[in-house]
């Protein structure tokens, strides 16, 4: 897809010297265009976009193509735009599926917008930023109890392939729309076309799409596009926050692919790799994106980011770089998924910095700790149970195991977004009901209830 020039009086900055994959070498005369400035190259009656990535010397730069380089040739003039890539923004973006340039991917009409915003912006001034101080209820039992989301904060969903990150993100989008009447902006970074199409249709059928904007940089596109998809989605989120004063949920799937795209660009530019082969600019690139996600006096941006964990290794440098910016960490466990517990949230590793007495209250804090202690004791005793059986345990430990097993199954939950495939109606459970149920489990009220009765259900109140 080509882009059109917004400025009819474009100034030529140089000519194409060489093309190597998505990297375009440009010989310039006069002042060099700034790093990350968007450049335009005429091709097939339109313009192909480039982004400046490297100043080699006073007359030569390298840029990464944001479109295919097919058809580009030496000697073609290159025009400067004087700014980073810009996208059209307006309230008409809601309900639309867009690419990183703001062009429709849903076969709908072009956006009619009066304002264009650069996708690269500085973070909000520190005096305008509001510190996160409250939790955002999601209706998901395990999340609200053990690792509550921070309103205006950043949450990461960490897990390997196939443990349910995308399904969990879709449920959060539904919760934001139905429970909080907010706006969702979804960034599909390196998404498979099949996944993007399924997400679009499922959101359309569930009625969530009309309060959402979807931005996709697909897997088959240039690394430059995949690298800027998150920035484009964040620009829409900032517009909804600042101009419309809305509560915005920004979802990114998957932040690891953003890091991968940056690594590809770094390698193409000939930079020396750093730890485990990642780009030397890894920490600064992650920080430039994450620091823009903030709540201000105008509105709130709450971010939920899926993070692929290579080989389930939480010490991977990319994972560590992302972790340092987060307020809550939801760890998805392959072991939980193997037990059939969905969402496959690891109750012992997942955590939130807002889970303290001053913010969630004494009762919530005490019950969350008690549930974790019971589940942790059950994990400790599993080897003994496997070797010697339940009869070898002391009476107190046997009671803890029975209650922990019921709690483990209680923390599973059917989701609305997978009702068609699971044939189980989705449920949303208020936090007050979750706290009441957990208190009853721990005090023995449900000791006579079968484990199957606790599995894949909402509140336990109808069991009384």
Tab-separated table of C-alpha atoms in Angstrom:
chain	number	residue	atom	x	y	z
A	1	UNK	CA	0.000	0.000	0.000
A	2	UNK	CA	1.403	3.386	-1.014
A	3	UNK	CA	0.961	6.611	0.923
A	4	UNK	CA	0.015	10.004	-0.420
A	5	UNK	CA	2.011	13.140	0.203
A	6	UNK	CA	0.423	15.570	2.634
A	7	UNK	CA	2.613	18.412	1.442
A	8	UNK	CA	2.489	19.198	-2.269
A	9	UNK	CA	5.772	21.183	-2.088
A	10	UNK	CA	8.071	18.330	-1.115
A	11	UNK	CA	11.794	19.097	-0.977
A	12	UNK	CA	14.204	16.582	-2.469
A	13	UNK	CA	16.805	15.510	0.068
A	14	UNK	CA	18.778	13.021	-2.029
A	15	UNK	CA	18.685	9.998	-4.327
A	16	UNK	CA	18.636	6.255	-3.757
A	17	UNK	CA	22.149	4.817	-3.828
A	18	UNK	CA	21.424	1.152	-3.082
A	19	UNK	CA	18.665	-1.173	-1.918
A	20	UNK	CA	19.398	-4.235	0.218
A	21	UNK	CA	16.282	-6.007	1.444
A	22	UNK	CA	14.252	-3.471	3.443
A	23	UNK	CA	17.289	-1.182	3.853
A	24	UNK	CA	17.659	1.747	1.460
A	25	UNK	CA	20.923	3.689	1.178
A	26	UNK	CA	20.436	7.361	0.281
A	27	UNK	CA	23.049	9.846	-0.940
A	28	UNK	CA	22.096	13.290	0.362
A	29	UNK	CA	23.104	16.806	-0.595
A	30	UNK	CA	23.028	19.523	2.025
A	31	UNK	CA	21.590	18.970	5.508
A	32	UNK	CA	20.792	15.376	6.430
A	33	UNK	CA	17.207	14.534	7.458
A	34	UNK	CA	16.848	13.843	11.182
A	35	UNK	CA	16.878	10.346	12.636
A	36	UNK	CA	13.413	8.701	12.477
A	37	UNK	CA	12.170	11.319	9.989
A	38	UNK	CA	9.772	9.946	7.373
A	39	UNK	CA	10.959	10.109	3.762
A	40	UNK	CA	8.898	9.612	0.612
A	41	UNK	CA	9.930	7.955	-2.650
A	42	UNK	CA	7.709	8.250	-5.759
A	43	UNK	CA	6.644	4.854	-7.134
A	44	UNK	CA	3.708	3.610	-9.227
A	45	UNK	CA	1.813	6.893	-9.035
A	46	UNK	CA	2.067	7.136	-5.246
A	47	UNK	CA	4.740	7.352	-2.595
A	48	UNK	CA	6.588	4.652	-0.668
A	49	UNK	CA	7.564	5.599	2.888
A	50	UNK	CA	10.989	5.206	4.484
A	51	UNK	CA	12.225	5.987	8.000
A	52	UNK	CA	15.737	7.289	8.624
A	53	UNK	CA	17.667	4.963	10.913
A	54	UNK	CA	21.394	5.700	10.532
A	55	UNK	CA	23.677	8.605	9.567
A	56	UNK	CA	26.790	6.986	8.089
A	57	UNK	CA	28.648	10.160	7.113
A	58	UNK	CA	27.846	13.799	6.254
A	59	UNK	CA	26.355	12.812	2.897
A	60	UNK	CA	24.992	9.268	3.303
A	61	UNK	CA	22.152	7.798	5.357
A	62	UNK	CA	20.409	4.467	5.683
A	63	UNK	CA	16.650	4.172	5.997
A	64	UNK	CA	14.321	1.217	6.532
A	65	UNK	CA	11.429	0.809	4.101
A	66	UNK	CA	7.904	0.835	5.526
A	67	UNK	CA	6.543	-0.675	2.293
A	68	UNK	CA	7.920	-3.252	-0.088
A	69	UNK	CA	11.126	-2.201	-1.851
A	70	UNK	CA	10.032	-3.880	-5.074
A	71	UNK	CA	10.297	-1.310	-7.879
A	72	UNK	CA	12.774	0.990	-6.119
A	73	UNK	CA	15.929	1.661	-8.115
A	74	UNK	CA	19.122	3.681	-7.999
A	75	UNK	CA	18.829	7.329	-8.828
A	76	UNK	CA	15.202	7.651	-7.711
A	77	UNK	CA	14.676	10.984	-5.905
A	78	UNK	CA	13.913	10.902	-2.172
A	79	UNK	CA	11.849	13.644	-0.531
A	80	UNK	CA	11.993	14.795	3.098
A	81	UNK	CA	8.810	15.404	5.095
A	82	UNK	CA	10.459	17.247	7.981
A	83	UNK	CA	8.716	15.091	10.611
A	84	UNK	CA	8.168	11.542	11.786
A	85	UNK	CA	5.468	9.391	10.207
A	86	UNK	CA	2.030	10.909	10.915
A	87	UNK	CA	-1.397	9.273	11.096
A	88	UNK	CA	-4.931	10.720	10.923
A	89	UNK	CA	-6.799	10.793	14.245
A	90	UNK	CA	-10.460	11.436	15.051
A	91	UNK	CA	-13.399	9.841	16.843
A	92	UNK	CA	-14.202	8.116	13.512
A	93	UNK	CA	-11.288	5.761	14.255
A	94	UNK	CA	-13.539	3.858	16.670
A	95	UNK	CA	-14.889	0.642	15.199
A	96	UNK	CA	-12.184	0.542	12.536
A	97	UNK	CA	-9.326	-1.807	11.645
A	98	UNK	CA	-6.279	0.212	10.528
A	99	UNK	CA	-2.666	-0.237	9.525
A	100	UNK	CA	0.332	1.686	10.867
A	101	UNK	CA	-0.351	4.520	8.363
A	102	UNK	CA	-3.994	4.968	9.426
A	103	UNK	CA	-5.271	3.277	6.250
A	104	UNK	CA	-8.355	1.020	6.603
A	105	UNK	CA	-7.849	-2.754	6.544
A	106	UNK	CA	-11.567	-3.491	6.938
A	107	UNK	CA	-12.629	-2.542	3.369
A	108	UNK	CA	-14.387	0.511	4.832
A	109	UNK	CA	-14.171	4.112	3.621
A	110	UNK	CA	-11.011	6.171	4.244
A	111	UNK	CA	-10.899	8.103	7.511
A	112	UNK	CA	-12.036	11.719	7.277
A	113	UNK	CA	-9.823	13.429	9.823
A	114	UNK	CA	-8.821	17.052	10.252
A	115	UNK	CA	-5.800	16.283	12.434
A	116	UNK	CA	-2.637	14.286	11.797
A	117	UNK	CA	-0.354	13.341	14.675
A	118	UNK	CA	3.267	12.098	14.499
A	119	UNK	CA	3.506	8.580	15.896
A	120	UNK	CA	6.707	9.470	17.768
A	121	UNK	CA	5.952	11.760	20.712
A	122	UNK	CA	7.626	12.651	23.975
A	123	UNK	CA	6.001	11.338	27.173
A	124	UNK	CA	3.545	13.621	28.967
A	125	UNK	CA	5.259	16.245	31.196
A	126	UNK	CA	5.881	14.914	34.670
A	127	UNK	CA	3.703	17.596	36.291
A	128	UNK	CA	0.696	16.329	34.290
A	129	UNK	CA	1.188	12.647	35.097
A	130	UNK	CA	-1.074	11.037	37.710
A	131	UNK	CA	0.303	8.217	39.791
A	132	UNK	CA	-1.761	4.988	39.632
A	133	UNK	CA	-3.583	4.570	42.946
A	134	UNK	CA	-6.614	2.329	42.354
A	135	UNK	CA	-7.377	-1.103	40.974
A	136	UNK	CA	-9.292	-1.813	37.776
A	137	UNK	CA	-11.768	-4.665	38.235
A	138	UNK	CA	-11.865	-7.095	35.305
A	139	UNK	CA	-14.447	-9.644	36.479
A	140	UNK	CA	-11.749	-12.355	36.208
A	141	UNK	CA	-11.407	-14.079	39.578
A	142	UNK	CA	-7.714	-14.999	39.581
A	143	UNK	CA	-6.654	-11.558	38.333
A	144	UNK	CA	-8.786	-9.436	40.660
A	145	UNK	CA	-7.854	-11.511	43.716
A	146	UNK	CA	-4.121	-12.211	43.296
A	147	UNK	CA	-2.687	-9.702	40.799
A	148	UNK	CA	-5.160	-6.814	40.474
A	149	UNK	CA	-4.726	-4.507	37.524
A	150	UNK	CA	-3.657	-0.942	38.177
A	151	UNK	CA	-5.985	1.737	36.805
A	152	UNK	CA	-3.669	3.851	34.676
A	153	UNK	CA	-0.810	1.366	35.079
A	154	UNK	CA	0.940	-1.265	32.977
A	155	UNK	CA	0.323	-4.993	33.193
A	156	UNK	CA	2.213	-7.753	31.413
A	157	UNK	CA	0.848	-11.170	30.440
A	158	UNK	CA	3.864	-13.454	30.309
A	159	UNK	CA	3.758	-16.897	28.788
A	160	UNK	CA	5.065	-19.203	26.106
A	161	UNK	CA	3.209	-20.205	22.987
A	162	UNK	CA	-0.324	-21.589	23.363
A	163	UNK	CA	-1.057	-20.799	27.014
A	164	UNK	CA	-3.891	-18.310	26.355
A	165	UNK	CA	-2.407	-14.787	26.183
A	166	UNK	CA	-4.555	-13.634	23.237
A	167	UNK	CA	-7.799	-15.060	24.661
A	168	UNK	CA	-7.137	-13.304	27.968
A	169	UNK	CA	-6.509	-10.005	26.153
A	170	UNK	CA	-9.798	-10.347	24.254
A	171	UNK	CA	-11.653	-10.908	27.532
A	172	UNK	CA	-10.056	-7.771	28.996
A	173	UNK	CA	-11.298	-5.769	26.003
A	174	UNK	CA	-14.821	-7.064	26.555
A	175	UNK	CA	-14.570	-6.232	30.280
A	176	UNK	CA	-13.400	-2.670	29.595
A	177	UNK	CA	-16.301	-2.074	27.224
A	178	UNK	CA	-19.043	-3.669	29.346
A	179	UNK	CA	-17.905	-2.913	32.911
A	180	UNK	CA	-16.224	0.483	32.543
A	181	UNK	CA	-17.685	1.918	29.313
A	182	UNK	CA	-14.159	2.761	28.202
A	183	UNK	CA	-12.373	2.700	24.863
A	184	UNK	CA	-9.974	-0.043	23.778
A	185	UNK	CA	-7.040	0.359	21.398
A	186	UNK	CA	-5.488	-2.914	20.241
A	187	UNK	CA	-1.998	-3.092	18.741
A	188	UNK	CA	-1.381	-6.298	16.794
A	189	UNK	CA	2.418	-6.307	16.536
A	190	UNK	CA	3.526	-8.969	14.057
A	191	UNK	CA	0.105	-10.644	14.147
A	192	UNK	CA	-0.688	-13.542	11.858
A	193	UNK	CA	-3.328	-12.533	9.312
A	194	UNK	CA	-5.553	-15.407	10.483
A	195	UNK	CA	-5.386	-14.222	14.110
A	196	UNK	CA	-6.116	-10.622	13.137
A	197	UNK	CA	-9.153	-11.644	11.086
A	198	UNK	CA	-10.507	-13.871	13.878
A	199	UNK	CA	-10.070	-11.106	16.469
A	200	UNK	CA	-11.830	-8.575	14.239
A	201	UNK	CA	-14.824	-10.860	13.563
A	202	UNK	CA	-15.158	-11.995	17.187
A	203	UNK	CA	-15.119	-8.415	18.430
A	204	UNK	CA	-17.663	-7.472	15.781
A	205	UNK	CA	-20.029	-10.278	16.776
A	206	UNK	CA	-19.684	-9.548	20.517
A	207	UNK	CA	-20.473	-5.833	20.076
A	208	UNK	CA	-17.095	-4.679	21.422
A	209	UNK	CA	-15.737	-3.345	18.115
A	210	UNK	CA	-17.761	-0.112	18.111
A	211	UNK	CA	-15.773	1.129	21.148
A	212	UNK	CA	-12.409	-0.123	19.896
A	213	UNK	CA	-9.703	0.725	17.385
A	214	UNK	CA	-7.554	-2.084	16.004
A	215	UNK	CA	-4.094	-1.321	14.588
A	216	UNK	CA	-2.206	-4.138	12.874
A	217	UNK	CA	1.365	-4.478	11.670
A	218	UNK	CA	1.166	-7.962	10.225
A	219	UNK	CA	3.787	-10.665	10.321
A	220	UNK	CA	4.514	-10.505	6.582
A	221	UNK	CA	5.287	-6.771	6.626
A	222	UNK	CA	8.557	-4.878	6.871
A	223	UNK	CA	10.324	-4.877	10.261
A	224	UNK	CA	9.941	-1.078	10.160
A	225	UNK	CA	6.142	-1.457	10.153
A	226	UNK	CA	6.157	-4.023	12.966
A	227	UNK	CA	8.516	-1.817	14.973
A	228	UNK	CA	6.165	1.208	14.733
A	229	UNK	CA	2.797	-0.530	15.208
A	230	UNK	CA	2.875	-0.020	18.976
A	231	UNK	CA	3.747	3.673	18.559
A	232	UNK	CA	0.848	4.167	16.098
A	233	UNK	CA	-1.650	2.498	18.462
A	234	UNK	CA	-0.308	4.550	21.362
A	235	UNK	CA	-0.879	7.724	19.327
A	236	UNK	CA	-4.581	6.824	18.996
A	237	UNK	CA	-4.737	6.058	22.735
A	238	UNK	CA	-3.163	9.432	23.564
A	239	UNK	CA	-5.698	11.176	21.298
A	240	UNK	CA	-8.643	9.487	23.045
A	241	UNK	CA	-7.108	10.330	26.434
A	242	UNK	CA	-6.181	13.972	25.771
A	243	UNK	CA	-8.869	15.145	23.340
A	244	UNK	CA	-11.869	13.057	24.347
A	245	UNK	CA	-10.971	12.645	28.048
A	246	UNK	CA	-11.734	8.916	27.930
A	247	UNK	CA	-10.546	6.008	30.004
A	248	UNK	CA	-8.495	4.018	27.500
A	249	UNK	CA	-7.363	0.406	27.602
A	250	UNK	CA	-4.280	-0.102	25.415
A	251	UNK	CA	-3.621	-3.732	24.547
A	252	UNK	CA	-0.487	-4.935	22.790
A	253	UNK	CA	-0.045	-8.403	21.386
A	254	UNK	CA	2.853	-9.056	21.339
A	255	UNK	CA	5.534	-6.787	22.821
A	256	UNK	CA	8.216	-9.420	22.222
A	257	UNK	CA	7.605	-9.074	18.471
A	258	UNK	CA	8.264	-5.334	18.849
A	259	UNK	CA	11.653	-6.234	20.352
A	260	UNK	CA	12.258	-8.731	17.552
A	261	UNK	CA	11.507	-6.111	14.893
A	262	UNK	CA	13.975	-3.739	16.571
A	263	UNK	CA	16.557	-6.523	16.587
A	264	UNK	CA	16.000	-7.107	12.847
A	265	UNK	CA	16.468	-3.409	12.081
A	266	UNK	CA	19.575	-3.243	14.263
A	267	UNK	CA	21.117	-6.207	12.438
A	268	UNK	CA	20.228	-4.765	9.030
A	269	UNK	CA	21.953	-1.512	10.017
A	270	UNK	CA	25.103	-3.450	10.887
A	271	UNK	CA	25.102	-2.725	14.606
A	272	UNK	CA	27.035	-5.091	16.854
A	273	UNK	CA	24.600	-7.344	18.784
A	274	UNK	CA	24.592	-7.259	22.580
A	275	UNK	CA	23.442	-9.797	25.204
A	276	UNK	CA	22.049	-13.039	23.720
A	277	UNK	CA	22.077	-11.420	20.268
A	278	UNK	CA	19.629	-8.609	21.068
A	279	UNK	CA	20.163	-5.072	19.803
A	280	UNK	CA	22.401	-2.803	21.923
A	281	UNK	CA	19.538	-0.277	22.054
A	282	UNK	CA	17.069	-2.765	23.612
A	283	UNK	CA	16.559	-0.955	26.923
A	284	UNK	CA	16.113	2.505	25.386
A	285	UNK	CA	13.700	1.259	22.688
A	286	UNK	CA	11.465	-0.443	25.270
A	287	UNK	CA	11.622	2.641	27.515
A	288	UNK	CA	10.664	5.027	24.669
A	289	UNK	CA	7.463	3.041	24.149
A	290	UNK	CA	6.613	2.265	27.777
A	291	UNK	CA	7.179	5.773	29.168
A	292	UNK	CA	4.459	7.196	26.903
A	293	UNK	CA	1.881	4.974	28.594
A	294	UNK	CA	0.709	7.218	31.406
A	295	UNK	CA	-2.367	8.743	33.006
A	296	UNK	CA	-2.724	12.515	33.066
A	297	UNK	CA	-5.183	15.055	34.397
A	298	UNK	CA	-7.062	14.721	31.066
A	299	UNK	CA	-7.637	10.970	31.120
A	300	UNK	CA	-6.299	7.498	31.808
A	301	UNK	CA	-4.397	4.948	29.743
A	302	UNK	CA	-4.266	1.461	31.232
A	303	UNK	CA	-1.996	-0.886	29.330
A	304	UNK	CA	-2.116	-4.665	29.101
A	305	UNK	CA	0.730	-6.221	27.165
A	306	UNK	CA	1.137	-9.809	26.082
A	307	UNK	CA	4.774	-10.855	26.241
A	308	UNK	CA	5.997	-14.067	24.627
A	309	UNK	CA	8.602	-15.727	26.845
A	310	UNK	CA	11.224	-17.548	24.729
A	311	UNK	CA	11.581	-21.154	25.912
A	312	UNK	CA	9.572	-20.151	29.041
A	313	UNK	CA	12.741	-18.394	30.302
A	314	UNK	CA	11.774	-15.402	32.453
A	315	UNK	CA	15.453	-14.309	32.641
A	316	UNK	CA	15.600	-13.560	28.900
A	317	UNK	CA	16.987	-9.984	28.412
A	318	UNK	CA	13.927	-8.856	26.413
A	319	UNK	CA	11.560	-10.128	29.110
A	320	UNK	CA	13.638	-8.479	31.858
A	321	UNK	CA	13.656	-5.151	29.979
A	322	UNK	CA	9.850	-5.169	29.747
A	323	UNK	CA	9.359	-6.380	33.341
A	324	UNK	CA	11.116	-3.332	34.781
A	325	UNK	CA	8.343	-1.016	33.496
A	326	UNK	CA	5.311	-2.960	34.744
A	327	UNK	CA	3.033	-2.511	37.742
A	328	UNK	CA	1.442	-5.984	37.554
A	329	UNK	CA	2.756	-9.271	36.204
A	330	UNK	CA	0.408	-12.062	35.197
A	331	UNK	CA	2.431	-15.222	34.608
A	332	UNK	CA	0.688	-17.845	32.476
A	333	UNK	CA	1.839	-21.343	33.309
A	334	UNK	CA	2.031	-24.286	30.937
A	335	UNK	CA	1.599	-26.553	33.975
A	336	UNK	CA	-1.721	-24.873	34.822
A	337	UNK	CA	-2.860	-25.230	31.219
A	338	UNK	CA	-1.910	-28.927	31.362
A	339	UNK	CA	-4.216	-29.354	34.360
A	340	UNK	CA	-7.068	-27.778	32.392
A	341	UNK	CA	-7.127	-24.671	34.614
A	342	UNK	CA	-8.030	-21.710	32.393
A	343	UNK	CA	-7.089	-18.910	32.555
A	344	UNK	CA	-3.727	-20.625	33.132
A	345	UNK	CA	-2.534	-18.012	35.630
A	346	UNK	CA	0.229	-19.096	37.995
A	347	UNK	CA	-1.131	-17.926	41.377
A	348	UNK	CA	2.268	-18.044	43.076
A	349	UNK	CA	4.381	-16.124	40.546
A	350	UNK	CA	1.814	-13.526	39.424
A	351	UNK	CA	1.912	-10.303	41.423
A	352	UNK	CA	0.869	-6.655	41.544
A	353	UNK	CA	2.457	-3.728	43.349
A	354	UNK	CA	-1.029	-2.535	44.327
A	355	UNK	CA	-1.713	-5.646	46.373
A	356	UNK	CA	-1.103	-3.980	49.732
A	357	UNK	CA	-3.328	-3.090	52.670
A	358	UNK	CA	-3.438	0.644	51.997
A	359	UNK	CA	-4.902	0.257	48.511
A	360	UNK	CA	-6.952	-2.965	48.400
A	361	UNK	CA	-7.884	-3.045	52.077
A	362	UNK	CA	-7.081	-5.367	54.954
A	363	UNK	CA	-9.588	-8.088	54.002
A	364	UNK	CA	-8.550	-8.404	50.354
A	365	UNK	CA	-4.857	-8.428	51.296
A	366	UNK	CA	-5.370	-11.062	54.012
A	367	UNK	CA	-7.450	-13.363	51.788
A	368	UNK	CA	-5.025	-13.101	48.856
A	369	UNK	CA	-2.150	-14.064	51.146
A	370	UNK	CA	-4.110	-16.941	52.680
A	371	UNK	CA	-5.063	-18.323	49.254
A	372	UNK	CA	-1.425	-18.129	48.122
A	373	UNK	CA	-0.237	-19.833	51.305
A	374	UNK	CA	-2.712	-22.692	50.845
A	375	UNK	CA	-1.741	-23.192	47.190
A	376	UNK	CA	1.973	-22.969	48.031
A	377	UNK	CA	1.623	-25.612	50.772
A	378	UNK	CA	-0.229	-27.857	48.302
A	379	UNK	CA	2.659	-27.497	45.815
A	380	UNK	CA	5.157	-28.428	48.562
A	381	UNK	CA	3.212	-31.566	49.447
A	382	UNK	CA	2.686	-32.856	45.905
A	383	UNK	CA	5.855	-34.976	45.878
A	384	UNK	CA	4.840	-36.696	49.122
A	385	UNK	CA	1.330	-37.274	47.764
A	386	UNK	CA	2.720	-38.744	44.526
A	387	UNK	CA	5.043	-41.152	46.377
A	388	UNK	CA	3.116	-42.095	49.530
A	389	UNK	CA	-0.465	-40.986	48.914
A	390	UNK	CA	-2.766	-38.661	50.839
A	391	UNK	CA	-2.861	-41.066	53.793
A	392	UNK	CA	0.761	-40.213	54.652
A	393	UNK	CA	-0.125	-36.579	55.362
A	394	UNK	CA	-0.979	-35.138	58.753
A	395	UNK	CA	-4.651	-34.283	59.313
A	396	UNK	CA	-3.975	-30.526	59.055
A	397	UNK	CA	-2.022	-30.909	55.802
A	398	UNK	CA	-4.715	-33.162	54.362
A	399	UNK	CA	-7.306	-30.467	55.085
A	400	UNK	CA	-5.110	-27.798	53.434
A	401	UNK	CA	-4.691	-29.967	50.321
A	402	UNK	CA	-8.446	-30.565	49.970
A	403	UNK	CA	-9.197	-26.864	50.293
A	404	UNK	CA	-6.330	-25.843	47.985
A	405	UNK	CA	-7.543	-28.218	45.266
A	406	UNK	CA	-11.010	-26.671	45.444
A	407	UNK	CA	-9.534	-23.163	45.371
A	408	UNK	CA	-7.379	-24.090	42.386
A	409	UNK	CA	-10.430	-25.219	40.434
A	410	UNK	CA	-12.491	-22.268	41.643
A	411	UNK	CA	-9.957	-19.862	40.105
A	412	UNK	CA	-10.739	-21.304	36.661
A	413	UNK	CA	-13.381	-19.378	34.748
A	414	UNK	CA	-15.304	-19.620	31.454
A	415	UNK	CA	-14.824	-16.585	29.202
A	416	UNK	CA	-17.409	-14.769	27.128
A	417	UNK	CA	-15.119	-14.553	24.081
A	418	UNK	CA	-14.820	-18.345	23.718
A	419	UNK	CA	-18.452	-19.269	24.390
A	420	UNK	CA	-18.935	-20.599	20.849
A	421	UNK	CA	-15.968	-22.969	21.009
A	422	UNK	CA	-16.350	-24.063	24.656
A	423	UNK	CA	-20.173	-24.216	24.790
A	424	UNK	CA	-19.924	-22.828	28.334
A	425	UNK	CA	-21.571	-19.442	29.011
A	426	UNK	CA	-19.007	-16.838	30.007
A	427	UNK	CA	-19.185	-15.282	33.462
A	428	UNK	CA	-17.933	-12.104	35.087
A	429	UNK	CA	-17.558	-12.225	38.879
A	430	UNK	CA	-17.497	-9.085	41.074
A	431	UNK	CA	-14.521	-8.842	43.411
A	432	UNK	CA	-16.805	-8.786	46.461
A	433	UNK	CA	-18.176	-12.220	45.512
A	434	UNK	CA	-14.642	-13.572	44.951
A	435	UNK	CA	-13.561	-12.438	48.414
A	436	UNK	CA	-16.663	-13.971	50.037
A	437	UNK	CA	-16.122	-17.279	48.216
A	438	UNK	CA	-12.427	-17.496	49.111
A	439	UNK	CA	-13.177	-16.768	52.755
A	440	UNK	CA	-15.722	-19.600	52.750
A	441	UNK	CA	-13.281	-22.001	51.060
A	442	UNK	CA	-10.582	-21.242	53.634
A	443	UNK	CA	-12.979	-21.554	56.600
A	444	UNK	CA	-14.312	-24.951	55.433
A	445	UNK	CA	-17.816	-23.958	54.304
A	446	UNK	CA	-17.334	-25.820	51.021
A	447	UNK	CA	-15.422	-28.836	52.375
A	448	UNK	CA	-18.379	-31.059	51.461
A	449	UNK	CA	-18.653	-29.766	47.889
A	450	UNK	CA	-17.063	-31.872	45.138
A	451	UNK	CA	-14.048	-30.486	43.254
A	452	UNK	CA	-15.967	-30.751	39.967
A	453	UNK	CA	-18.608	-28.366	41.332
A	454	UNK	CA	-15.921	-25.692	41.800
A	455	UNK	CA	-14.538	-25.970	38.260
A	456	UNK	CA	-15.335	-23.521	35.425
A	457	UNK	CA	-18.021	-21.555	37.163
A	458	UNK	CA	-18.708	-18.069	38.496
A	459	UNK	CA	-19.590	-17.360	42.110
A	460	UNK	CA	-20.182	-20.202	44.591
A	461	UNK	CA	-23.070	-18.435	46.312
A	462	UNK	CA	-25.750	-20.583	44.740
A	463	UNK	CA	-24.099	-23.669	46.342
A	464	UNK	CA	-25.029	-22.484	49.838
